[in-house]
CSV table of C-alpha atoms (C1' of nucleotides) in Angstrom, one decimal:
chain,number,residue,atom,x,y,z
A,17,MET,CA,29.8,156.3,29.0
A,18,ARG,CA,27.9,154.8,31.9
A,19,ASP,CA,29.6,153.1,34.7
A,20,THR,CA,29.9,149.7,33.2
A,21,GLN,CA,32.4,148.2,35.6
A,22,ASN,CA,29.8,148.3,38.4
A,23,LYS,CA,27.3,146.5,36.3
A,24,LYS,CA,29.9,144.0,35.2
A,25,ASP,CA,30.9,143.4,38.8
A,26,GLU,CA,27.2,142.9,39.7
A,27,ILE,CA,26.8,140.4,36.9
A,28,ILE,CA,29.8,138.5,38.2
A,29,SER,CA,28.6,138.5,41.8
A,30,MET,CA,25.1,137.4,40.9
A,31,ALA,CA,26.4,134.8,38.5
A,32,MET,CA,28.5,133.3,41.3
A,33,GLU,CA,25.4,132.9,43.5
A,34,VAL,CA,23.3,131.3,40.8
A,35,PHE,CA,26.1,129.0,39.6
A,36,ALA,CA,26.6,127.9,43.2
A,37,LYS,CA,22.9,127.3,43.7
A,38,ARG,CA,22.1,125.6,40.5
A,39,GLY,CA,25.3,124.3,38.9
A,40,TYR,CA,26.5,125.3,35.5
A,41,GLU,CA,23.8,123.4,33.5
A,42,GLY,CA,21.0,124.4,35.8
A,43,THR,CA,21.9,128.1,35.6
A,44,THR,CA,20.0,130.3,33.1
A,45,LEU,CA,21.3,133.7,32.0
A,46,ASP,CA,17.8,135.0,32.4
A,47,GLU,CA,17.9,134.3,36.1
A,48,ILE,CA,21.3,136.1,36.5
A,49,ALA,CA,20.1,139.0,34.4
A,50,GLY,CA,16.9,139.2,36.5
A,51,TYR,CA,18.9,139.5,39.7
A,52,CYS,CA,20.9,142.3,38.1
A,53,ASN,CA,17.8,144.1,36.9
A,54,ILE,CA,19.0,143.9,33.3
A,55,THR,CA,18.1,141.7,30.3
A,56,LYS,CA,20.0,138.7,29.0
A,57,PRO,CA,21.6,140.4,26.0
A,58,ALA,CA,23.2,142.9,28.4
A,59,ILE,CA,25.2,140.0,29.7
A,60,TYR,CA,26.4,139.2,26.2
A,61,TYR,CA,27.8,142.8,26.0
A,62,HIS,CA,30.1,142.0,28.9
A,63,PHE,CA,30.8,138.3,28.3
A,64,LYS,CA,31.2,136.3,25.1
A,65,ASN,CA,28.9,133.6,26.3
A,66,LYS,CA,27.7,131.5,29.3
A,67,LEU,CA,30.9,129.4,29.4
A,68,ALA,CA,33.1,132.5,29.3
A,69,LEU,CA,31.2,134.0,32.2
A,70,TYR,CA,31.4,130.8,34.2
A,71,GLU,CA,35.1,130.5,33.6
A,72,TYR,CA,35.7,134.1,34.5
A,73,VAL,CA,33.9,133.6,37.8
A,74,LEU,CA,35.8,130.4,38.5
A,75,CYS,CA,39.2,131.7,37.6
A,76,THR,CA,38.8,134.9,39.7
A,77,GLN,CA,37.9,132.8,42.7
A,78,PHE,CA,40.7,130.3,42.3
A,79,GLU,CA,43.2,133.1,41.8
A,80,GLU,CA,42.1,134.9,44.9
A,81,MET,CA,42.1,131.7,46.9
A,82,ALA,CA,45.6,130.7,45.8
A,83,LYS,CA,46.9,134.2,46.4
A,84,ARG,CA,45.6,134.2,50.0
A,85,ILE,CA,47.0,130.8,50.8
A,86,LEU,CA,50.4,131.6,49.4
A,87,GLU,CA,50.5,134.9,51.3
A,88,HIS,CA,49.7,133.2,54.6
A,89,THR,CA,52.0,130.2,54.4
A,90,ASP,CA,55.3,131.6,53.5
A,91,SER,CA,57.0,131.7,56.8
A,92,GLY,CA,57.2,129.9,60.2
A,93,SER,CA,57.7,126.3,61.1
A,94,ALA,CA,56.2,123.6,59.0
A,95,GLU,CA,53.5,123.0,61.6
A,96,GLU,CA,52.6,126.7,61.7
A,97,ARG,CA,52.5,126.9,58.0
A,98,LEU,CA,50.3,123.8,57.7
A,99,ARG,CA,47.9,125.2,60.2
A,100,ALA,CA,47.9,128.5,58.3
A,101,TYR,CA,47.2,126.7,55.1
A,102,ILE,CA,44.1,125.0,56.6
A,103,VAL,CA,42.8,128.0,58.4
A,104,THR,CA,43.3,130.3,55.4
A,105,PHE,CA,41.3,128.0,53.2
A,106,GLY,CA,38.6,127.8,55.8
A,107,GLN,CA,38.5,131.6,56.2
A,108,TYR,CA,38.3,131.9,52.4
A,109,LEU,CA,35.1,129.8,52.4
A,110,ILE,CA,33.7,132.0,55.2
A,111,ASP,CA,34.4,135.1,53.2
A,112,ASN,CA,33.2,133.7,49.9
A,113,PRO,CA,30.2,131.6,50.9
A,114,THR,CA,29.2,130.7,47.4
A,115,PHE,CA,32.6,129.3,46.5
A,116,SER,CA,32.4,126.0,48.3
A,117,ALA,CA,29.4,124.7,46.3
A,118,ILE,CA,31.1,125.7,43.0
A,119,PHE,CA,34.4,124.2,44.1
A,120,SER,CA,32.9,120.9,45.4
A,121,ARG,CA,31.0,120.5,42.2
A,122,GLU,CA,34.1,121.0,40.1
A,123,ILE,CA,36.0,118.5,42.2
A,124,SER,CA,33.1,116.0,41.9
A,125,ILE,CA,33.6,115.8,38.1
A,126,GLY,CA,37.3,115.4,38.6
A,127,GLY,CA,38.1,118.9,37.3
A,128,ALA,CA,37.3,117.7,33.8
A,129,THR,CA,36.0,121.0,32.6
A,130,LEU,CA,38.2,123.2,34.9
A,131,PRO,CA,39.9,125.9,32.7
A,132,GLN,CA,43.7,125.7,32.6
A,133,GLY,CA,43.9,129.0,34.6
A,134,CYS,CA,42.2,127.3,37.6
A,135,ILE,CA,44.3,124.2,37.3
A,136,ASP,CA,47.4,126.5,37.5
A,137,GLU,CA,46.2,128.2,40.6
A,138,LEU,CA,45.3,124.9,42.2
A,139,SER,CA,48.8,123.7,41.3
A,140,LYS,CA,50.3,126.6,43.1
A,141,THR,CA,48.6,125.7,46.4
A,142,LEU,CA,49.4,122.0,46.0
A,143,LYS,CA,53.0,122.9,45.4
A,144,ARG,CA,53.0,125.0,48.5
A,145,LEU,CA,51.5,122.2,50.5
A,146,SER,CA,54.0,119.7,49.2
A,147,LYS,CA,56.8,122.1,50.3
A,148,ILE,CA,55.4,122.4,53.8
A,149,LEU,CA,55.1,118.7,54.2
A,150,GLU,CA,58.6,118.2,52.8
A,151,ASP,CA,60.0,120.8,55.2
A,152,GLY,CA,58.1,119.1,58.1
A,153,VAL,CA,59.8,115.8,57.2
A,154,LYS,CA,63.2,117.6,57.2
A,155,GLU,CA,62.4,119.2,60.5
A,156,GLY,CA,61.7,115.7,61.8
A,157,ILE,CA,58.2,116.5,62.9
A,158,PHE,CA,56.0,115.1,60.0
A,159,GLN,CA,55.7,111.6,58.6
A,160,ASP,CA,56.2,111.3,54.8
A,161,GLU,CA,52.7,111.9,53.4
A,162,ASN,CA,50.9,111.8,50.1
A,163,PRO,CA,50.2,115.5,49.4
A,164,PHE,CA,47.3,114.7,47.2
A,165,LEU,CA,45.6,113.0,50.1
A,166,VAL,CA,46.5,115.7,52.6
A,167,GLN,CA,45.1,118.3,50.1
A,168,MET,CA,41.9,116.3,49.9
A,169,MET,CA,41.7,115.9,53.7
A,170,ILE,CA,41.8,119.7,54.0
A,171,VAL,CA,39.7,121.1,51.2
A,172,THR,CA,36.9,118.6,50.8
A,173,PRO,CA,35.7,118.2,54.4
A,174,LEU,CA,35.8,122.0,54.8
A,175,SER,CA,33.9,122.8,51.7
A,176,ALA,CA,31.5,120.0,52.2
A,177,TYR,CA,30.9,120.9,55.8
A,178,HIS,CA,30.2,124.4,54.6
A,179,THR,CA,27.6,123.4,52.0
A,180,THR,CA,25.8,120.8,54.1
A,181,LYS,CA,24.3,122.9,56.8
A,182,PRO,CA,20.8,122.3,55.5
A,183,LEU,CA,21.5,118.6,55.3
A,184,ARG,CA,22.7,118.5,58.9
A,185,GLN,CA,19.4,120.0,60.0
A,186,LYS,CA,17.6,117.2,58.3
A,187,VAL,CA,19.4,114.5,60.3
A,188,ALA,CA,19.6,116.6,63.5
A,189,ASP,CA,17.7,114.0,65.6
A,190,ILE,CA,20.5,111.5,65.1
A,191,VAL,CA,23.2,113.4,66.8
A,192,ASP,CA,23.7,115.3,70.1
A,193,ASN,CA,22.4,118.8,69.7
A,194,LYS,CA,25.7,120.4,70.8
A,195,TYR,CA,27.3,119.4,67.5
A,196,LEU,CA,24.6,121.1,65.4
A,197,THR,CA,25.4,124.6,66.6
A,198,VAL,CA,29.1,124.5,66.2
A,199,GLU,CA,30.5,127.5,64.4
A,200,PHE,CA,32.2,126.8,61.1
A,201,ALA,CA,35.4,128.7,62.3
A,202,ASP,CA,35.6,126.2,65.2
A,203,VAL,CA,35.2,123.3,62.8
A,204,VAL,CA,38.1,124.7,60.8
A,205,ASP,CA,40.3,124.9,63.9
A,206,SER,CA,39.3,121.4,65.0
A,207,LEU,CA,40.1,120.0,61.6
A,208,ALA,CA,43.5,121.7,61.6
A,209,GLU,CA,44.4,120.1,64.9
A,210,LYS,CA,43.3,116.7,63.8
A,211,ILE,CA,45.2,116.8,60.5
A,212,ILE,CA,48.4,118.0,62.3
A,213,SER,CA,48.1,115.3,64.9
A,214,ALA,CA,47.5,112.7,62.3
A,215,ILE,CA,50.7,113.4,60.3
A,216,LYS,CA,53.0,114.3,63.2
A,217,ILE,CA,55.5,111.7,64.2
B,23,MET,CA,6.5,89.2,27.7
B,24,ARG,CA,10.0,90.1,26.9
B,25,ASP,CA,12.7,90.2,29.6
B,26,THR,CA,12.0,93.7,30.7
B,27,GLN,CA,14.0,93.5,33.9
B,28,ASN,CA,17.3,93.1,32.0
B,29,LYS,CA,16.4,96.2,30.0
B,30,LYS,CA,15.4,98.1,33.1
B,31,ASP,CA,18.6,97.1,34.8
B,32,GLU,CA,20.5,98.3,31.8
B,33,ILE,CA,18.7,101.6,31.9
B,34,ILE,CA,19.6,102.0,35.6
B,35,SER,CA,23.2,101.1,35.0
B,36,MET,CA,23.7,103.5,32.0
B,37,ALA,CA,21.7,106.2,33.8
B,38,MET,CA,24.2,106.0,36.7
B,39,GLU,CA,27.1,106.5,34.4
B,40,VAL,CA,25.6,109.4,32.5
B,41,PHE,CA,24.4,111.1,35.7
B,42,ALA,CA,27.9,110.7,37.2
B,43,LYS,CA,29.6,112.1,34.2
B,44,ARG,CA,27.2,115.0,33.4
B,45,GLY,CA,25.2,115.7,36.6
B,46,TYR,CA,21.5,115.7,36.8
B,47,GLU,CA,20.8,118.8,34.6
B,48,GLY,CA,23.5,117.9,32.1
B,49,THR,CA,22.1,114.5,31.5
B,50,THR,CA,19.7,113.9,28.6
B,51,LEU,CA,17.4,110.9,28.4
B,52,ASP,CA,18.4,110.6,24.8
B,53,GLU,CA,22.0,109.9,25.8
B,54,ILE,CA,20.9,107.2,28.3
B,55,ALA,CA,18.6,105.7,25.7
B,56,GLY,CA,21.3,105.7,23.1
B,57,TYR,CA,23.7,103.7,25.4
B,58,CYS,CA,20.9,101.2,25.9
B,59,ASN,CA,20.1,101.0,22.2
B,60,ILE,CA,16.6,102.0,22.8
B,61,THR,CA,14.6,105.2,22.3
B,62,LYS,CA,13.7,107.8,24.9
B,63,PRO,CA,10.0,106.8,25.3
B,64,ALA,CA,11.1,103.3,26.2
B,65,ILE,CA,12.6,104.8,29.4
B,66,TYR,CA,9.2,106.3,30.1
B,67,TYR,CA,7.7,102.9,30.1
B,68,HIS,CA,10.0,101.9,33.0
B,69,PHE,CA,10.2,105.2,34.9
B,70,LYS,CA,7.7,108.0,35.4
B,71,ASN,CA,10.1,110.7,34.4
B,72,LYS,CA,13.7,111.9,34.6
B,73,LEU,CA,13.6,112.8,38.2
B,74,ALA,CA,12.1,109.5,39.2
B,75,LEU,CA,14.8,107.7,37.3
B,76,TYR,CA,17.5,109.8,39.1
B,77,GLU,CA,16.0,109.2,42.5
B,78,TYR,CA,15.7,105.5,41.9
B,79,VAL,CA,19.3,105.3,41.0
B,80,LEU,CA,20.3,107.5,43.9
B,81,CYS,CA,18.2,105.6,46.5
B,82,THR,CA,19.4,102.2,45.3
B,83,GLN,CA,23.0,103.3,45.8
B,84,PHE,CA,22.5,104.9,49.2
B,85,GLU,CA,20.6,101.8,50.5
B,86,GLU,CA,23.3,99.5,49.3
B,87,MET,CA,26.0,101.6,50.8
B,88,ALA,CA,24.3,102.0,54.1
B,89,LYS,CA,23.5,98.3,54.2
B,90,ARG,CA,27.2,97.4,53.7
B,91,ILE,CA,28.4,99.8,56.3
B,92,LEU,CA,26.0,98.6,58.9
B,93,GLU,CA,26.9,95.0,58.2
B,94,HIS,CA,30.6,95.6,58.6
B,95,THR,CA,30.6,97.8,61.7
B,96,ASP,CA,28.4,95.9,64.1
B,97,SER,CA,31.1,94.2,66.3
B,98,GLY,CA,34.5,94.6,67.6
B,99,SER,CA,36.3,97.4,69.5
B,100,ALA,CA,35.4,101.0,68.7
B,101,GLU,CA,38.7,101.3,66.9
B,102,GLU,CA,38.1,98.2,64.8
B,103,ARG,CA,34.6,99.4,63.9
B,104,LEU,CA,35.8,102.8,63.0
B,105,ARG,CA,38.4,101.3,60.7
B,106,ALA,CA,35.8,99.0,59.2
B,107,TYR,CA,33.5,102.0,58.6
B,108,ILE,CA,36.2,103.8,56.6
B,109,VAL,CA,37.4,100.8,54.7
B,110,THR,CA,33.9,99.6,53.8
B,111,PHE,CA,33.0,103.0,52.5
B,112,GLY,CA,36.2,103.0,50.4
B,113,GLN,CA,35.5,99.6,49.1
B,114,TYR,CA,32.0,100.6,48.2
B,115,LEU,CA,33.5,103.4,46.0
B,116,ILE,CA,35.8,100.9,44.4
B,117,ASP,CA,33.0,98.5,43.6
B,118,ASN,CA,30.7,101.3,42.4
B,119,PRO,CA,33.0,103.6,40.5
B,120,THR,CA,30.2,106.0,39.4
B,121,PHE,CA,28.9,106.6,42.8
B,122,SER,CA,31.5,109.0,44.1
B,123,ALA,CA,30.7,111.6,41.5
B,124,ILE,CA,27.0,111.5,42.1
B,125,PHE,CA,27.5,111.5,45.9
B,126,SER,CA,30.0,114.4,45.8
B,127,ARG,CA,27.7,116.4,43.7
B,128,GLU,CA,24.7,115.9,46.0
B,129,ILE,CA,26.9,116.8,49.0
B,130,SER,CA,28.0,119.9,47.1
B,131,ILE,CA,24.5,121.3,46.9
B,132,GLY,CA,23.9,120.5,50.6
B,133,GLY,CA,21.6,117.6,49.9
B,134,ALA,CA,19.0,120.1,48.9
B,135,THR,CA,17.4,117.8,46.4
B,136,LEU,CA,18.2,114.5,48.1
B,137,PRO,CA,15.1,112.4,48.3
B,138,GLN,CA,14.0,111.5,51.9
B,139,GLY,CA,14.9,107.8,51.3
B,140,CYS,CA,18.5,108.8,50.8
B,141,ILE,CA,18.6,111.0,53.8
B,142,ASP,CA,17.2,108.2,55.8
B,143,GLU,CA,20.0,105.9,54.7
B,144,LEU,CA,22.6,108.5,55.3
B,145,SER,CA,21.1,109.0,58.8
B,146,LYS,CA,21.6,105.3,59.5
B,147,THR,CA,25.3,105.5,58.7
B,148,LEU,CA,25.7,108.7,60.7
B,149,LYS,CA,23.9,107.1,63.7
B,150,ARG,CA,26.3,104.1,63.5
B,151,LEU,CA,29.3,106.4,63.3
B,152,SER,CA,28.0,108.4,66.3
B,153,LYS,CA,27.6,105.2,68.3
B,154,ILE,CA,31.2,104.0,67.4
B,155,LEU,CA,32.6,107.4,68.5
B,156,GLU,CA,30.6,107.3,71.7
B,157,ASP,CA,31.7,103.8,72.5
B,158,GLY,CA,35.3,104.8,71.9
B,159,VAL,CA,34.9,107.6,74.4
B,160,LYS,CA,33.5,105.1,76.9
B,161,GLU,CA,36.3,102.7,76.2
B,162,GLY,CA,38.6,105.6,77.0
B,163,ILE,CA,40.4,105.5,73.7
B,164,PHE,CA,38.7,108.3,71.7
B,165,GLN,CA,38.4,112.0,72.3
B,166,ASP,CA,34.9,113.5,72.2
B,167,GLU,CA,34.4,114.4,68.5
B,168,ASN,CA,31.8,116.1,66.3
B,169,PRO,CA,30.4,113.1,64.3
B,170,PHE,CA,29.4,115.4,61.5
B,171,LEU,CA,33.0,116.5,61.0
B,172,VAL,CA,34.3,112.9,61.3
B,173,GLN,CA,31.7,111.8,58.8
B,174,MET,CA,32.9,114.5,56.4
B,175,MET,CA,36.6,113.7,57.1
B,176,ILE,CA,35.8,110.1,55.9
B,177,VAL,CA,33.5,110.3,53.0
B,178,THR,CA,34.5,113.5,51.3
B,179,PRO,CA,38.3,113.0,50.9
B,180,LEU,CA,37.6,109.4,49.7
B,181,SER,CA,35.0,110.2,47.1
B,182,ALA,CA,36.9,113.3,45.9
B,183,TYR,CA,40.2,111.4,45.7
B,184,HIS,CA,38.3,108.8,43.7
B,185,THR,CA,36.9,111.3,41.2
B,186,THR,CA,40.0,113.4,40.8
B,187,LYS,CA,42.3,111.0,39.1
B,188,PRO,CA,42.3,113.0,35.9
B,189,LEU,CA,42.9,116.2,37.7
B,190,ARG,CA,45.9,114.7,39.5
B,191,GLN,CA,47.4,113.8,36.1
B,192,LYS,CA,47.1,117.4,35.1
B,193,VAL,CA,49.1,118.7,38.1
B,194,ALA,CA,51.5,115.7,38.1
B,195,ASP,CA,54.7,117.7,37.6
B,196,ILE,CA,54.1,119.5,40.9
B,197,VAL,CA,54.4,116.4,43.1
B,198,ASP,CA,56.8,113.5,43.5
B,199,ASN,CA,55.9,110.8,41.0
B,200,LYS,CA,55.5,108.1,43.7
B,201,TYR,CA,52.3,109.7,44.9
B,202,LEU,CA,50.7,109.6,41.5
B,203,THR,CA,50.7,105.8,41.2
B,204,VAL,CA,49.3,105.0,44.7
B,205,GLU,CA,46.4,102.5,44.6
B,206,PHE,CA,43.1,103.8,45.8
B,207,ALA,CA,42.8,101.0,48.3
B,208,ASP,CA,46.1,102.1,49.9
B,209,VAL,CA,44.8,105.6,50.1
B,210,VAL,CA,41.8,104.3,52.0
B,211,ASP,CA,44.0,102.4,54.5
B,212,SER,CA,46.2,105.5,54.9
B,213,LEU,CA,43.2,107.7,55.6
B,214,ALA,CA,41.8,105.3,58.1
B,215,GLU,CA,45.1,105.3,60.1
B,216,LYS,CA,45.3,109.1,60.0
B,217,ILE,CA,41.7,109.6,61.2
B,218,ILE,CA,42.1,107.0,64.0
B,219,SER,CA,45.4,108.6,65.1
B,220,ALA,CA,43.8,112.0,65.0
B,221,ILE,CA,40.9,111.2,67.3
B,222,LYS,CA,42.7,108.8,69.7
B,223,ILE,CA,43.6,110.1,73.1
C,3,DG,C1',-3.1,80.3,15.0
C,4,DA,C1',-5.7,83.9,17.6
C,5,DT,C1',-5.6,87.0,21.3
C,6,DA,C1',-4.1,89.7,25.0
C,7,DT,C1',-0.6,92.2,27.0
C,8,DA,C1',4.1,93.8,27.5
C,9,DA,C1',7.6,96.6,25.5
C,10,DT,C1',9.1,99.7,22.1
C,11,DT,C1',9.1,103.0,18.2
C,12,DT,C1',7.6,106.8,15.3
C,13,DA,C1',6.1,111.1,15.2
C,14,DC,C1',4.9,114.6,17.5
C,15,DC,C1',4.3,118.9,21.0
C,16,DC,C1',5.9,122.5,23.8
C,17,DA,C1',8.6,125.1,26.9
C,18,DA,C1',12.9,126.7,28.0
C,19,DT,C1',17.0,128.8,26.9
C,20,DA,C1',21.5,130.0,24.5
C,21,DG,C1',22.5,133.3,21.4
C,22,DT,C1',21.8,137.3,17.7
C,23,DA,C1',20.4,141.6,15.1
C,24,DA,C1',19.0,145.8,15.2
C,25,DA,C1',16.8,149.5,17.3
C,26,DA,C1',16.8,152.5,21.3
C,27,DT,C1',18.7,155.1,25.0
C,28,DA,C1',22.0,157.4,27.9
C,29,DG,C1',25.6,160.3,28.7
C,30,DG,C1',30.0,162.6,27.6
C,31,DA,C1',32.8,165.7,24.4
C,32,DG,C1',33.0,169.2,21.3
D,11,DC,C1',22.6,171.2,20.8
D,12,DT,C1',24.7,167.6,18.2
D,13,DC,C1',27.3,163.9,17.4
D,14,DC,C1',29.6,159.8,18.9
D,15,DT,C1',30.1,155.8,21.4
D,16,DA,C1',28.9,152.8,25.2
D,17,DT,C1',25.3,150.2,27.0
D,18,DT,C1',20.9,148.1,27.1
D,19,DT,C1',16.5,146.7,25.3
D,20,DT,C1',13.1,144.7,22.1
D,21,DA,C1',12.1,141.2,19.3
D,22,DC,C1',13.6,137.5,17.4
D,23,DT,C1',15.8,132.6,15.8
D,24,DA,C1',17.1,128.0,16.5
D,25,DT,C1',17.9,124.2,19.1
D,26,DT,C1',17.5,121.2,22.6
D,27,DG,C1',15.2,118.2,25.5
D,28,DG,C1',11.4,116.6,28.6
D,29,DG,C1',7.3,114.5,27.9
D,30,DT,C1',3.1,112.3,25.3
D,31,DA,C1',-0.2,109.8,22.0
D,32,DA,C1',-0.8,106.4,19.1
D,33,DA,C1',0.9,103.0,16.2
D,34,DT,C1',3.8,98.8,16.1
D,35,DT,C1',6.2,94.7,17.4
D,36,DA,C1',7.2,90.9,20.1
D,37,DT,C1',6.0,87.2,23.2
D,38,DA,C1',3.4,84.4,26.2
D,39,DT,C1',-0.9,81.9,26.9
D,40,DC,C1',-4.9,79.6,25.5
DNA sequence: GATATAATTTACCCAATAGTAAAATAGGAG
DNA sequence: CTCCTATTTTACTATTGGGTAAATTATATC
């Protein structure tokens, strides 16, 4: 048999890019197939249908993201773990540049079509964040905060900042030039400090 | 002539709902027409095509939002104006419940397809925010901050929080129940205090 | 009431696209 | 070399959905 795993991986990788750029509805399997130098029915050999491919891509990403966050936030003070939570998420976006568009779009429809697997992974990260915030309160360093809001304050500005580079160029004249050239990694660090200082007692 | 403006307004209103729920690509003109109890070609009498309808809806909303923000942030101390900026945006989402989904989705694709009119309106709000932050620095109460990031810290958590109510229900068991029932207006106030405390000296 | 015009419908066309059936091809095992 | 199975292609179907032309209906004005 031929090396099908490579081709399957290529399909997944290209699918991510196209889904990120065009959204689920705007994506055509022909476009994905084209990037992989295969034809559409070859995709159907590897995946049941378009939705299954999308959900596979989505779940893989959510799993990987949750795994990384949990790994990096399991020890240290509450403040250290909160910082790690934010920075790890930011680093995940850097390492997976197509994820932020897909993630933002799913959030924008309230996760209505998010497969259960993704919701479970999201739950894991939220649970971890809740624990960190709770521990911070016990340590006497954090105020009591709504974890939903803190979660939103972390993931949405970062993924949006990541996707809106072209938009910032278009409104460049409005703002001092020094802010246009900021590295995303610095934005992540800056956000982490702001959030921590916002919830510290 | 019949009262076409009412019907046109109805089309716009229904179009907003459907675009919010399904995204641009996922929206069909037949669905919009159905909600208005008319047929598809009647939409074409009022609008050139699907894109023109979408852009009309989008621009109308962006204009109204920018207008409100500018009106409410033109006097007071930098801190007062920053708080007003955040609260006015939050109130706009409350008053226009379909806007947050549309807005988030546009942000998620980096504003790539955003018509120039919307970019101009967005620029106005960003310019205002930059001015507020600058004034705060002059007043000696704010640190020097990246206005792009502050803008993201305001608009993205609020619009995402607003759209993800169904998602929060799905992960309800993870988090203390008291956080599930928080009113959105309180979330807005809470975010405003956090952002202000984060950038204060 | 007749006429003009505004608004809407019926009946289409056409392109795009998800999905399928069956043939073709490639490569490994015997 | 031959057979078997995995993989992919060719050729197709069916449907959806944006868009249009022309007929139709309603309404205001004279």
